[in-house]
mmCIF file of C-alpha atoms in Angstrom:
data_model
loop_
_atom_site.group_PDB
_atom_site.id
_atom_site.type_symbol
_atom_site.label_atom_id
_atom_site.label_comp_id
_atom_site.label_asym_id
_atom_site.label_seq_id
_atom_site.Cartn_x
_atom_site.Cartn_y
_atom_site.Cartn_z
ATOM 1 C CA MET A 1 13.057 -26.893 48.694
ATOM 2 C CA SER A 2 10.887 -29.090 50.910
ATOM 3 C CA GLN A 3 12.422 -32.013 52.680
ATOM 4 C CA ILE A 4 11.102 -35.543 52.311
ATOM 5 C CA ARG A 5 9.707 -36.825 55.593
ATOM 6 C CA LEU A 6 9.914 -40.622 55.852
ATOM 7 C CA TYR A 7 8.029 -42.991 58.104
ATOM 8 C CA LEU A 8 9.754 -46.384 58.320
ATOM 9 C CA ASP A 9 7.482 -49.281 59.159
ATOM 10 C CA GLU A 10 8.377 -52.350 61.198
ATOM 11 C CA ASP A 11 9.888 -54.138 58.174
ATOM 12 C CA VAL A 12 12.615 -51.481 57.931
ATOM 13 C CA LEU A 13 13.897 -51.234 61.480
ATOM 14 C CA GLU A 14 17.453 -52.158 60.510
ATOM 15 C CA GLY A 15 19.735 -49.926 62.536
ATOM 16 C CA ALA A 16 22.277 -49.293 59.783
ATOM 17 C CA LEU A 17 19.674 -47.854 57.415
ATOM 18 C CA VAL A 18 18.146 -45.664 60.113
ATOM 19 C CA GLN A 19 21.583 -44.386 61.158
ATOM 20 C CA ALA A 20 22.641 -43.701 57.559
ATOM 21 C CA LEU A 21 19.498 -41.697 56.862
ATOM 22 C CA GLN A 22 19.772 -39.770 60.117
ATOM 23 C CA SER A 23 23.449 -38.984 59.556
ATOM 24 C CA ASN A 24 22.505 -37.487 56.186
ATOM 25 C CA ASN A 25 19.880 -35.250 57.793
ATOM 26 C CA VAL A 26 16.912 -37.137 56.367
ATOM 27 C CA ASP A 27 13.775 -36.542 58.418
ATOM 28 C CA ILE A 28 12.772 -40.056 59.476
ATOM 29 C CA LEU A 29 10.489 -41.508 62.076
ATOM 30 C CA THR A 30 10.209 -45.213 62.827
ATOM 31 C CA THR A 31 7.142 -47.091 63.991
ATOM 32 C CA ALA A 32 8.938 -47.716 67.279
ATOM 33 C CA GLU A 33 9.560 -43.986 67.809
ATOM 34 C CA ALA A 34 5.932 -43.217 66.934
ATOM 35 C CA LYS A 35 4.715 -45.975 69.272
ATOM 36 C CA LYS A 36 2.808 -47.609 66.392
ATOM 37 C CA LEU A 37 4.370 -51.090 66.463
ATOM 38 C CA SER A 38 1.102 -52.997 66.840
ATOM 39 C CA CYS A 39 -0.927 -51.027 64.279
ATOM 40 C CA THR A 40 -2.276 -52.567 61.093
ATOM 41 C CA ASP A 41 -0.795 -51.669 57.706
ATOM 42 C CA GLU A 42 -3.854 -49.554 56.930
ATOM 43 C CA GLU A 43 -3.524 -47.679 60.234
ATOM 44 C CA GLN A 44 0.181 -47.096 59.508
ATOM 45 C CA LEU A 45 -0.595 -45.662 56.085
ATOM 46 C CA ILE A 46 -3.369 -43.411 57.367
ATOM 47 C CA TRP A 47 -1.165 -42.137 60.200
ATOM 48 C CA ALA A 48 1.741 -41.450 57.839
ATOM 49 C CA ARG A 49 -0.527 -39.465 55.511
ATOM 50 C CA GLU A 50 -1.947 -37.469 58.421
ATOM 51 C CA GLN A 51 1.610 -36.610 59.497
ATOM 52 C CA GLY A 52 2.700 -35.602 55.981
ATOM 53 C CA ARG A 53 5.146 -38.494 55.812
ATOM 54 C CA ILE A 54 5.985 -40.986 53.093
ATOM 55 C CA ILE A 55 5.777 -44.545 54.322
ATOM 56 C CA TYR A 56 8.793 -46.704 53.520
ATOM 57 C CA SER A 57 8.311 -50.458 53.733
ATOM 58 C CA PHE A 58 9.582 -53.742 52.368
ATOM 59 C CA ASN A 59 6.010 -55.051 52.642
ATOM 60 C CA VAL A 60 5.306 -54.548 48.937
ATOM 61 C CA GLY A 61 2.274 -56.824 48.610
ATOM 62 C CA ASP A 62 0.150 -55.283 51.349
ATOM 63 C CA PHE A 63 1.095 -51.681 50.636
ATOM 64 C CA CYS A 64 0.573 -52.072 46.876
ATOM 65 C CA ARG A 65 -2.968 -53.281 47.623
ATOM 66 C CA LEU A 66 -3.541 -50.423 50.080
ATOM 67 C CA HIS A 67 -2.160 -47.887 47.606
ATOM 68 C CA ASN A 68 -4.655 -49.069 45.008
ATOM 69 C CA GLN A 69 -7.526 -48.911 47.526
ATOM 70 C CA PHE A 70 -6.650 -45.380 48.624
ATOM 71 C CA ASN A 71 -6.205 -44.088 45.078
ATOM 72 C CA ASP A 72 -9.297 -45.572 43.403
#
């Protein structure tokens, strides 16, 4: 079974969530760890796709719009 690989954007940098996911062996990478803190939402999404990661964000409005743009 393949493991989900998450990429947590800047809106999700709460330490408790990151620690809980890591302690349960979830493959996560944060924007801080990837040195992508100043990138645009579109750049974040493109980078996550290139890395085979699922982006996880609380920024629903922007990423819903981007999702629709990328999937049209």
